[in-house]
Coordinates of C-alpha atoms and ligand atoms in Angstrom, one line a residue:
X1 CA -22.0 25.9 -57.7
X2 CA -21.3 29.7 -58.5
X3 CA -18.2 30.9 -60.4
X4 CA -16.3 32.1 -57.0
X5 CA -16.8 28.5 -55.2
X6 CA -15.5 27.1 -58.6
X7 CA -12.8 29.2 -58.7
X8 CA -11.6 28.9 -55.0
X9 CA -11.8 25.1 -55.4
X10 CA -9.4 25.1 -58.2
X11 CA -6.9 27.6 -56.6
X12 CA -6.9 25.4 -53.8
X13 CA -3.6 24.1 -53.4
X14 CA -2.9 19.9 -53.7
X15 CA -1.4 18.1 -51.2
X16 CA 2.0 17.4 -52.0
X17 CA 2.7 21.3 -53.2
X18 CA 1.4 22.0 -49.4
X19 CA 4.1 19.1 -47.9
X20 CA 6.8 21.0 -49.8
X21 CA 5.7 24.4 -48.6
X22 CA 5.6 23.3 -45.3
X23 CA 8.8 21.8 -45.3
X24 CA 10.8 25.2 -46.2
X25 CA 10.3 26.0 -42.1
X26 CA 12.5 24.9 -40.1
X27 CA 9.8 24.5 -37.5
X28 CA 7.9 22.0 -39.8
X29 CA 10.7 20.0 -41.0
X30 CA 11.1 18.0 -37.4
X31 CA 7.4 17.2 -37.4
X32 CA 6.7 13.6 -38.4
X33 CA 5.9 13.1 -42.1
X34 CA 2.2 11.0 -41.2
X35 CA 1.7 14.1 -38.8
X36 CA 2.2 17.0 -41.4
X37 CA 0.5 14.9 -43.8
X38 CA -3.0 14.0 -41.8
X39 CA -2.8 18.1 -40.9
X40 CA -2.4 19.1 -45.1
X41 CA -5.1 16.6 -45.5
X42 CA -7.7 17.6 -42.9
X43 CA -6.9 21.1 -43.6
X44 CA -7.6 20.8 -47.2
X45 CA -10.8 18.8 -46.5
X46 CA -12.6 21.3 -43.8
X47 CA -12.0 24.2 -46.7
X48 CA -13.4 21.8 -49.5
X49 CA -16.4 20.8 -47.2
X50 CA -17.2 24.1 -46.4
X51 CA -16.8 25.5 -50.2
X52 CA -18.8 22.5 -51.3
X53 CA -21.1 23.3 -48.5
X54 CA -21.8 26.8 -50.3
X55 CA -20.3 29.0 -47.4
X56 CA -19.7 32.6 -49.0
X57 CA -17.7 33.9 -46.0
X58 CA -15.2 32.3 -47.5
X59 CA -12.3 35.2 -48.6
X60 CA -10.4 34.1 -51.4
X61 CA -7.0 34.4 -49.5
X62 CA -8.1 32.1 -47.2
X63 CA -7.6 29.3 -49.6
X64 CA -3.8 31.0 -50.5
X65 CA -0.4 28.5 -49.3
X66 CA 0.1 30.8 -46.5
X67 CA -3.0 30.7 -44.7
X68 CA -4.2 26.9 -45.3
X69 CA -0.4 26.8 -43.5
X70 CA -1.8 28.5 -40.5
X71 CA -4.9 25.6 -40.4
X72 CA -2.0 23.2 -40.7
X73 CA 0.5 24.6 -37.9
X74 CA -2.9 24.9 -35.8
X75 CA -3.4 21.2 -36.4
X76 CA 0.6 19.8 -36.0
X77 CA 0.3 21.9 -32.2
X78 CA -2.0 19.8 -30.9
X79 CA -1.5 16.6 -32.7
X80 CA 2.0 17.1 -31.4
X81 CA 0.9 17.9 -27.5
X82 CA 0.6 14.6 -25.8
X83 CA -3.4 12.8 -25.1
X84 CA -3.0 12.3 -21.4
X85 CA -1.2 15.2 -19.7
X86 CA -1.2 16.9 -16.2
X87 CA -4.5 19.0 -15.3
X88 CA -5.4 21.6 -13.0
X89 CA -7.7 20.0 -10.6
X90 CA -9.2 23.5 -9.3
X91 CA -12.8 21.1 -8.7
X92 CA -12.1 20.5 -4.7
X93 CA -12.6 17.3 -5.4
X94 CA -9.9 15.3 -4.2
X95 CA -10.4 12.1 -5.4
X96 CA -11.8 13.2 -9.1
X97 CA -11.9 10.1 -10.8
X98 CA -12.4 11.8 -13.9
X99 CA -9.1 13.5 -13.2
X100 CA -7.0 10.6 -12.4
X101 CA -8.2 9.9 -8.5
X102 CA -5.0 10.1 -6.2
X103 CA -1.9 11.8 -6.8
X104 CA 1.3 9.5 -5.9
X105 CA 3.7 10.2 -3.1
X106 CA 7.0 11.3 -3.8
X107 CA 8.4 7.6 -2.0
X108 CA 6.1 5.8 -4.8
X109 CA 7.2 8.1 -7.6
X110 CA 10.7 7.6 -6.8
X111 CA 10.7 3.8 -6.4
X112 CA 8.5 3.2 -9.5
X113 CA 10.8 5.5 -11.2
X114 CA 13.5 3.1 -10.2
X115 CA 11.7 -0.2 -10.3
X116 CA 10.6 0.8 -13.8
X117 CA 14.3 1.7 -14.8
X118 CA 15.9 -1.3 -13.7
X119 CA 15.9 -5.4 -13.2
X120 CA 14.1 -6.5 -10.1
X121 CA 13.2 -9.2 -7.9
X122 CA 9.7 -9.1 -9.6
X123 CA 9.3 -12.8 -9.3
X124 CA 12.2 -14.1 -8.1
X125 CA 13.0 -15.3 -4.4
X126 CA 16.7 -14.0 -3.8
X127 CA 16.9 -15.6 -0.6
X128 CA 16.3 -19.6 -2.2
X129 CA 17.6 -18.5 -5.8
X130 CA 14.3 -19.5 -7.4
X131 CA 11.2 -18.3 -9.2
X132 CA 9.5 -16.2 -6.3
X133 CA 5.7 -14.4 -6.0
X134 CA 4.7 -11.1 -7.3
X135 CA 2.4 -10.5 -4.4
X136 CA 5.3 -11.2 -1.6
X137 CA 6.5 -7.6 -1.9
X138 CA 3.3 -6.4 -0.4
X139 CA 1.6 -9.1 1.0
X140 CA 3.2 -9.2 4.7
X141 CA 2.9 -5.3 4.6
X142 CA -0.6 -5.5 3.7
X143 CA -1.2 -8.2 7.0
X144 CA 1.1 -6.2 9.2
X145 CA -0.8 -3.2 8.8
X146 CA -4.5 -4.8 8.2
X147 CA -4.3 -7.9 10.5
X148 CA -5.4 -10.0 8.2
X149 CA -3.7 -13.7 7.5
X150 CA -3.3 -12.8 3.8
X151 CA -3.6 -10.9 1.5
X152 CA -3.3 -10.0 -2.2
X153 CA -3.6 -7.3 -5.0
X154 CA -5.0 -7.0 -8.5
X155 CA -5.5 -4.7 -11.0
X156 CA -8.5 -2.6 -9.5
X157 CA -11.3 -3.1 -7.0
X158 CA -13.3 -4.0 -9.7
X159 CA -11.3 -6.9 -10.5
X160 CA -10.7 -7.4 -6.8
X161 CA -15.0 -8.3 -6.5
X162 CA -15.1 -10.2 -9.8
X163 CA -12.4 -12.6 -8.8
X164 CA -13.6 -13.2 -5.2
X165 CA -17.2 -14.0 -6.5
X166 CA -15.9 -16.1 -9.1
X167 CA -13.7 -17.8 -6.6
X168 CA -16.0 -18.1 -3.9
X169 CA -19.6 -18.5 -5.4
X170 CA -19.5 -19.2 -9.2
X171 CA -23.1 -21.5 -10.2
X172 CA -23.8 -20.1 -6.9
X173 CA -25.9 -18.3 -4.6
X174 CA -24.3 -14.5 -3.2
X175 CA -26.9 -13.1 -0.7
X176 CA -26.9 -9.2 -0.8
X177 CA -29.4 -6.4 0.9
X178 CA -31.1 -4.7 -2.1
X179 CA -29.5 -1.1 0.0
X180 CA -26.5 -2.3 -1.4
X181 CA -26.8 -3.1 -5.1
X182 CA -25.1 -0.4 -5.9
X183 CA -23.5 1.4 -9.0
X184 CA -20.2 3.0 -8.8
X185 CA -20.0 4.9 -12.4
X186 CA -18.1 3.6 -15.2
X187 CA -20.6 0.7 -15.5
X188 CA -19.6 -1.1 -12.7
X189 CA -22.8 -2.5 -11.2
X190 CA -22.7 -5.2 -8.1
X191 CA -25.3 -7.0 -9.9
X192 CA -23.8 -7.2 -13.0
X193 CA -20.5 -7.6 -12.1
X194 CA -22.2 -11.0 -9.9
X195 CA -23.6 -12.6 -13.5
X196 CA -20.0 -11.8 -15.0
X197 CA -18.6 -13.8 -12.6
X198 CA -21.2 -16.6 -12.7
X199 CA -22.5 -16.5 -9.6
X200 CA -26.1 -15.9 -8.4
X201 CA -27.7 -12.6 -7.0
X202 CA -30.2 -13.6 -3.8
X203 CA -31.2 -10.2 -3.0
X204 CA -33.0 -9.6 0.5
X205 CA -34.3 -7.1 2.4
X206 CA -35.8 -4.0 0.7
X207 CA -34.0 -0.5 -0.2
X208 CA -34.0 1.4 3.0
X209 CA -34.3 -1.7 5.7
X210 CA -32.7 -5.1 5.8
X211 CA -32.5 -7.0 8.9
X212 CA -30.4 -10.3 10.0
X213 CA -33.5 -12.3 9.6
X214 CA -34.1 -11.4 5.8
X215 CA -30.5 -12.7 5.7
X216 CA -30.7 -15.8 7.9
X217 CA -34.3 -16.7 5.0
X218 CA -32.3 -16.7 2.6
X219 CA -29.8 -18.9 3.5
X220 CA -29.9 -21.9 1.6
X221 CA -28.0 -25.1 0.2
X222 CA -27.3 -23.1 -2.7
X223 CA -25.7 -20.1 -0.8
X224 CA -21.7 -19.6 -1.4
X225 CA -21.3 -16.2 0.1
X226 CA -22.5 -13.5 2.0
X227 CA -21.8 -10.1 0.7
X228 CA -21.5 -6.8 2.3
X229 CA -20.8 -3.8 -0.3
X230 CA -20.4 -0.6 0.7
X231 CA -22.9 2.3 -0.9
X232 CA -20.0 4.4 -1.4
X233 CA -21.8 7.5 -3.6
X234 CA -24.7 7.7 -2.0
X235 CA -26.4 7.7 1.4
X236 CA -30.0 6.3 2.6
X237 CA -31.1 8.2 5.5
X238 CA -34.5 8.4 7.6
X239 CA -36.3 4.9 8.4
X240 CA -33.0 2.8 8.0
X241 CA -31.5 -0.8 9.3
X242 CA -28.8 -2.1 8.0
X243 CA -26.8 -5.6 9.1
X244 CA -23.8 -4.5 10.2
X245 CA -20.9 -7.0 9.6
X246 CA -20.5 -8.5 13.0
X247 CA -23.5 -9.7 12.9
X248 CA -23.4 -11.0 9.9
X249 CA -20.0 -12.3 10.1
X250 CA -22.2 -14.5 13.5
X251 CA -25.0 -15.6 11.2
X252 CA -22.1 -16.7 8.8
X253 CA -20.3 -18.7 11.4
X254 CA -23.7 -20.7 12.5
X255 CA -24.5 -22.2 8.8
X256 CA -20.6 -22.5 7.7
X257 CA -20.9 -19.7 4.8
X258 CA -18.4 -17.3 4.5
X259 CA -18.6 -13.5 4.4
X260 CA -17.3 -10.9 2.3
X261 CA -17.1 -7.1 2.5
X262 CA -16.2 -5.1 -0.5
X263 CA -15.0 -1.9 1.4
X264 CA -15.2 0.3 -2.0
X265 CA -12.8 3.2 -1.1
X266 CA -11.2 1.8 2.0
X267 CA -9.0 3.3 4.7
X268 CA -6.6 2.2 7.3
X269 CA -7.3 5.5 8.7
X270 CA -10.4 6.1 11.6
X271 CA -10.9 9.5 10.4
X272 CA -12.9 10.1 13.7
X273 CA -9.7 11.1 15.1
X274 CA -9.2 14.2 12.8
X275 CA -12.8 15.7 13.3
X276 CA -14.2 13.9 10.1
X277 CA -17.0 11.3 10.1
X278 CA -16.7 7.5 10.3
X279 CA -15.9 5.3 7.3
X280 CA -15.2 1.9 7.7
X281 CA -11.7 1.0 7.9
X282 CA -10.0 -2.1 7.0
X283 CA -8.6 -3.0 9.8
X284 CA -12.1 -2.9 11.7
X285 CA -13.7 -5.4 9.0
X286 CA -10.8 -7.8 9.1
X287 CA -11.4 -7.3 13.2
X288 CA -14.7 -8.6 13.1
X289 CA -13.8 -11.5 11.3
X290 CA -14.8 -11.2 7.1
X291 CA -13.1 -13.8 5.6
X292 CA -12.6 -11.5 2.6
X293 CA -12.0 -7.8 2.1
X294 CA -11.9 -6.0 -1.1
X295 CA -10.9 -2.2 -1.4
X296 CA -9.2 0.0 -4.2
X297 CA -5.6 1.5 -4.0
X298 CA -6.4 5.3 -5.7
X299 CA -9.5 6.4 -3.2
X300 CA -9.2 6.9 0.0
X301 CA -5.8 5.0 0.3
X302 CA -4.2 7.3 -1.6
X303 CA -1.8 5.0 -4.0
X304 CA -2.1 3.3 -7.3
X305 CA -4.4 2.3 -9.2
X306 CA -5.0 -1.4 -7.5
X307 CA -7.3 -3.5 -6.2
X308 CA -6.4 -5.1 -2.9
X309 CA -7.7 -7.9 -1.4
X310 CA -7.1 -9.3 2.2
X311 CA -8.7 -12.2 4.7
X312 CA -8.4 -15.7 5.6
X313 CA -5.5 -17.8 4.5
X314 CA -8.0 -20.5 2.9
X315 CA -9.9 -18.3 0.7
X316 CA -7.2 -15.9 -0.9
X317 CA -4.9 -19.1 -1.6
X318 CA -8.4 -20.5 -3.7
X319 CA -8.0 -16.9 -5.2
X320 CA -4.2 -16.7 -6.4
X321 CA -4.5 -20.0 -8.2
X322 CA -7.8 -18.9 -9.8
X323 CA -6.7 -18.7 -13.8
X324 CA -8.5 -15.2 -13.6
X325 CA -5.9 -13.9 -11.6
X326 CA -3.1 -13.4 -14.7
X327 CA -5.8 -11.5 -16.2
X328 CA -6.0 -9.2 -13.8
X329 CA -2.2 -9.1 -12.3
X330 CA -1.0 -5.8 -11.4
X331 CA 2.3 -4.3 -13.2
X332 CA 5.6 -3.8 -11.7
X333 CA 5.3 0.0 -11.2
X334 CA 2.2 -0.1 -9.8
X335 CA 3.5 -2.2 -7.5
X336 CA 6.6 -0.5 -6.3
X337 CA 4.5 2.5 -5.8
X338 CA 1.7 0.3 -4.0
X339 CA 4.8 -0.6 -2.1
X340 CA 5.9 2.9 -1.0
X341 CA 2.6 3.8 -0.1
X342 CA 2.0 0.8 2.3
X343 CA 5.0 1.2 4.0
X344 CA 4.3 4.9 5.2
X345 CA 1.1 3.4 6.7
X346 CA 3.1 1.7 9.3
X347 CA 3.3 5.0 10.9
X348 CA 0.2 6.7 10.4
X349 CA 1.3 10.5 11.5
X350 CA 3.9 9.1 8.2
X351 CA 0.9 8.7 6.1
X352 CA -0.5 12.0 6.9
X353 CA 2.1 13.3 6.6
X354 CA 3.3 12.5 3.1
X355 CA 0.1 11.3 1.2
X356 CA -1.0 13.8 -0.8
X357 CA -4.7 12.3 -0.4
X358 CA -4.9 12.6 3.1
X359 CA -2.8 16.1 3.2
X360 CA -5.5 17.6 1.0
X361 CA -8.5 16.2 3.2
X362 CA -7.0 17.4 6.1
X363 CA -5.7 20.6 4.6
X364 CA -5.9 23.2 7.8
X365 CA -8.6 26.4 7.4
X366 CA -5.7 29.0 7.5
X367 CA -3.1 27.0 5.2
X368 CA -6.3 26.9 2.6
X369 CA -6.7 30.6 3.1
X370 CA -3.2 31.4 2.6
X371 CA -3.5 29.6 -0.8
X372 CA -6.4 31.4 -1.9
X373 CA -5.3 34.8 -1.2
X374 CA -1.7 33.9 -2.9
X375 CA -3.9 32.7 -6.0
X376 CA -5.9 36.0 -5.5
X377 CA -3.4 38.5 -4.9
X378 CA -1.8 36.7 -8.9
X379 CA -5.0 37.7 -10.5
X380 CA -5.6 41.1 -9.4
X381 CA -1.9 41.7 -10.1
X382 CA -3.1 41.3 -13.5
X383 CA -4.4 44.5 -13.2
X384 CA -7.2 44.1 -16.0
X385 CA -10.1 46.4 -15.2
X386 CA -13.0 43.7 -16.6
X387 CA -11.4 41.1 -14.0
X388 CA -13.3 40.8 -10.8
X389 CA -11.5 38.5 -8.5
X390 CA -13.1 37.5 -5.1
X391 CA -11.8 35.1 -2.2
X392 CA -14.9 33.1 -0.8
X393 CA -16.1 30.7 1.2
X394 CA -17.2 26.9 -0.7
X395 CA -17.0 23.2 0.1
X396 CA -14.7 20.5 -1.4
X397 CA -16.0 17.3 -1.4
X398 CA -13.8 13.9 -1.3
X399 CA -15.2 12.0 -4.3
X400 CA -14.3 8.9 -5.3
X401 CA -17.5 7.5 -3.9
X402 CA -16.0 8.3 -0.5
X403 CA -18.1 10.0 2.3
X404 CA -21.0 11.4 0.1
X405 CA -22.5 13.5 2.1
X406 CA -19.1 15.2 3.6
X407 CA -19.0 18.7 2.9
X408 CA -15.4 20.3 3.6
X409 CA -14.8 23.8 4.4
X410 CA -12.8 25.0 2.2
X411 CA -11.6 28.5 0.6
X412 CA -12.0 29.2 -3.5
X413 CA -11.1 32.4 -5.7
X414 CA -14.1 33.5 -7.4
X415 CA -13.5 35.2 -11.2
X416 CA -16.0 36.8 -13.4
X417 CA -14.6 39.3 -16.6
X418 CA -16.8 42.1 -18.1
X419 CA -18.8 40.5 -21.1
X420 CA -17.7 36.8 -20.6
X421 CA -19.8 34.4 -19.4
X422 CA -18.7 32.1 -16.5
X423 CA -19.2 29.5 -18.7
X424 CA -16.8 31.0 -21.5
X425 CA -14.2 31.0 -19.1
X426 CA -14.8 27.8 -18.1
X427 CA -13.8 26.5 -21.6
X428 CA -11.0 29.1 -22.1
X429 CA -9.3 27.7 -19.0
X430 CA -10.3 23.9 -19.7
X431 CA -8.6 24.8 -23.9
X432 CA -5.6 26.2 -21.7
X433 CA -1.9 24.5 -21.3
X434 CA -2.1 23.1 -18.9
X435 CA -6.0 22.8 -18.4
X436 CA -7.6 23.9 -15.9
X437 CA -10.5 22.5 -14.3
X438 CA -13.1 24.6 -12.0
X439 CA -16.2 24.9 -11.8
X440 CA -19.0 27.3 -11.7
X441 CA -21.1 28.7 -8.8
X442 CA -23.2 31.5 -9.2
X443 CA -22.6 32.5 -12.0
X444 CA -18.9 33.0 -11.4
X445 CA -15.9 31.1 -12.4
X446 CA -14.6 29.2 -9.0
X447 CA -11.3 27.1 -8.2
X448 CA -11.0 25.9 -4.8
X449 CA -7.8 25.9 -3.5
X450 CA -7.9 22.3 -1.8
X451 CA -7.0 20.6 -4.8
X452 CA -4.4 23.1 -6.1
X453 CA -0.6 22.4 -5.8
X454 CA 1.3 25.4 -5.2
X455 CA 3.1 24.9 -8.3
X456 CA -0.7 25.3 -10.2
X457 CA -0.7 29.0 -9.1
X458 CA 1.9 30.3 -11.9
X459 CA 0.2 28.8 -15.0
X460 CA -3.6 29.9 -13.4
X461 CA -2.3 33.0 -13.5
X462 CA -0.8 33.0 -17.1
X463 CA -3.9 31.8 -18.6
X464 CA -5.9 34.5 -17.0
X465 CA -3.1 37.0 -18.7
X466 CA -3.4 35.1 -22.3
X467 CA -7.7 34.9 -22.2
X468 CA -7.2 38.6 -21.3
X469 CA -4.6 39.8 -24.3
X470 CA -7.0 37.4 -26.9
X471 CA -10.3 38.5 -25.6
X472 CA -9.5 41.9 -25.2
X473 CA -12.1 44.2 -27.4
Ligands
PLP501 C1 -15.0 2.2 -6.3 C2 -15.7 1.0 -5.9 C3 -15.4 -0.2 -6.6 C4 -14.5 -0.2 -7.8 O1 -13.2 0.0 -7.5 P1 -12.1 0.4 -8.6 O2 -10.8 0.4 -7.9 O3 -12.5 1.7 -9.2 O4 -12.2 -0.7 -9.6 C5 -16.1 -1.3 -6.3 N1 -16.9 -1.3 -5.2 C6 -17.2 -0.2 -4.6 C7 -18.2 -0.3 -3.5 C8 -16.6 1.0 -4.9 O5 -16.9 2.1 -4.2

């Protein structure tokens, strides 16, 4: 160690004269005293690893009170910023799970906001005085709208599959096509999921082609269940055959073995009707008689994070009393929102109308234009000479694992700045309050307008103005 590293290690100051420093600002003194500490602390320790580490940039003011204050302030900010908080989704995806799937209708927000504020009927039946059931406040909604005799909701989809199968087929036989063995992301895995819930995977069939007969082959003493699962992220196309559920809901029937369909995303929408492809909806799989249907409540529904679960009386009455089912019961808020969201399905121009899920799938071409020249005409008001700001043309896609291969029109601003790198704007806007999430095509810097609220355009635009001030030469 040289003389200067010695030197600057000494001067550095010790914790405690730091705290008391710090605690002259008014600014500091409301910060929490483990807060300000952990900052003095790592502060101290990143200019002690790096002395010890024999950096020589190191000027000898940096080690002064004043500046290790700076480090410090640098490290209250964010410590102080809350972990989870709102995002620009500028992706196009609409259903970004990594982004929190589907936004909440303003009926859900307000009735969770009340449900969550005050005493409810949870569990209680008002009408008989007594100790009532959870599920009852969604249950009839979920038959009105569906069909279905019953019905009932858990935590997540995930949940929704694990229960059923351990319900229906524990130290038993599930038959599944090996087209539909899917994996969803976040590690859930059909075939997994089956030995977590003790029952056994008969796969038949082979990746692209399965017929009723590999079915009917496999059909044994041991078989509990046959399962249907959706491939939800992914398509198989060419040389395909697939059972569809009709027919295996028949096969089912002949040997006395029920059938299941896990939906993935699922809709009580037929999107046909609005110039989009065909995905499956609920109400056509409890129509062709599954005795068990299991979809989530954040895809393509558009609610709260849920997994919902409708059929025959007999089977989801096995599946309430199932112990599992207090492990995976769904909270009061989510199920005042869940609520709120059902209800507007009664109506489904309702629906359309007021879920933001389905609003931003069905978005019209000139309303998405509109946006992206508002958002454009921000920028270039900018006025910044290195800012190149273009409208174009890209496609939003629904995620979620919902219609794969469905590539949406849909309108983006396009932003590149003299010396930066699309890339270096990507992480300025991402490091931005609040973040902002795009993506890059081209070379350029995009944000598609599907996904933005119109209350996203102001704070787009004042991050373009702050990168701009700090990055200027
Ligand atoms: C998304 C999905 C699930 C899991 O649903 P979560 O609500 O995310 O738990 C299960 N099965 C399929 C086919 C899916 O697409």
């Amino acid at each position: 160690m040289d003389d200067q590293t010695r030197n600057l290690l000494q001067r550095l100051p010790g914790v405690d004269r730091l705290l008391d420093y710090a605690r002259q600002f008014d600014r500091l003194r409301q910060v929490p005293h483990s807060v300000l500490r952990n900052a003095t602390r790592t502060a101290l320790d990143a200019l002690r690893h790096r002395l010890l580490e024999g950096d020589t940039d190191i000027d000898p003011g940096e080690v002064e009170e004043a500046a290790v204050l700076q480090r410090i302030e640098t490290l209250v900010t964010t410590a102080m910023q809350p972990n989870l908080r709102p995002t620009v989704n500028a992706t196009g995806v609409v259903i970004h799970t990594n982004l929190g799937r589907s936004l909440l209708c303003r009926e859900a927000i307000e009735n969770l906001s009340v449900i969550a504020s005050r005493y409810s009927n949870l569990e209680f039946n008002l009408a008989e005085g007594r100790r009532g059931s959870r599920y009852s406040a969604v249950e009839d909604l979920l038959c009105e709208i569906t069909g279905a005799e019953a019905g009932l909701v858990v935590n997540n989809n995930a949940g929704a599959v694990l229960i059923a199968l351990e319900t229906m087929a524990k130290e038993r036989e599930v038959i599944v096509s090996r087209g539909e063995l899917v994996e969803i992301g976040g590690s859930f895995r059909i075939p997994d999921v089956m030995s977590k819930s003790g029952a056994r995977l008969h796969e038949v069939g082979t990746t692209n082609r399965t017929h009723l007969k590999d079915y009917a082959a496999a059909l044994g003493e041991q078989t509990a269940l046959l399962l249907k699962v959706h491939q939800s992220n992914f398509a198989i196309t060419g040389f395909t055959k697939a059972v569809d559920l009709k027919e295996l809901v028949e096969l089912g029937r002949r040997h006395d073995v029920p059938v299941m369909e896990d939906l993935g995303s699922g809709t009580f929408v037929d999107f046909r009707r609005y110039g989009l492809p065909w995905e499956p909806t609920v109400q056509e799989s409890v129509a062709s008689g599954a005795d068990i249907v299991t979809f989530s409540g954040d895809k393509l529904l558009g609610g709260p994070q849920a997994g919902l679960i409708v059929g025959k009386r007999n089977v989801l009455e096995a599946i309430k009393k199932n112990p599992i089912n207090r492990a995976l019961r769904i909270d009061k808020m989510t199920l005042a929102a869940l609520e709120s969201t059902l209800r507007l399905y009664r109506e489904e121009s309702q629906a359309l109308a007021h879920i933001p899920t389905l609003q931003m799938m069905m978005v019209p071409a000139n309303l998405l234009a509109a946006r992206a020249d508002r958002l454009g005409a921000r920028l270039q008001a900018i006025g910044d000479a290195r800012l190149t700001v273009e409208r174009d043309q890209v496609d939003s896609r629904i995620g979620g694992g919902s219609l794969p291969l469905l590539r949406l029109p849909s309108q983006c601003v396009a932003v590149t700045l003299q010396d930066r790198s699309a890339q270096r704007i990507e992480t300025l806007l991402r490091g931005s309050d609040p973040p902002i999430i795009g993506r890059i095509e081209k070379d350029r810097f995009i944000m598609d307008v599907r996904t933005l609220q119109e209350d996203d355009l102001p704070p787009i635009e004042t991050a373009f103005r702050r990168i701009l001030k700090k990055e200027s030469p």
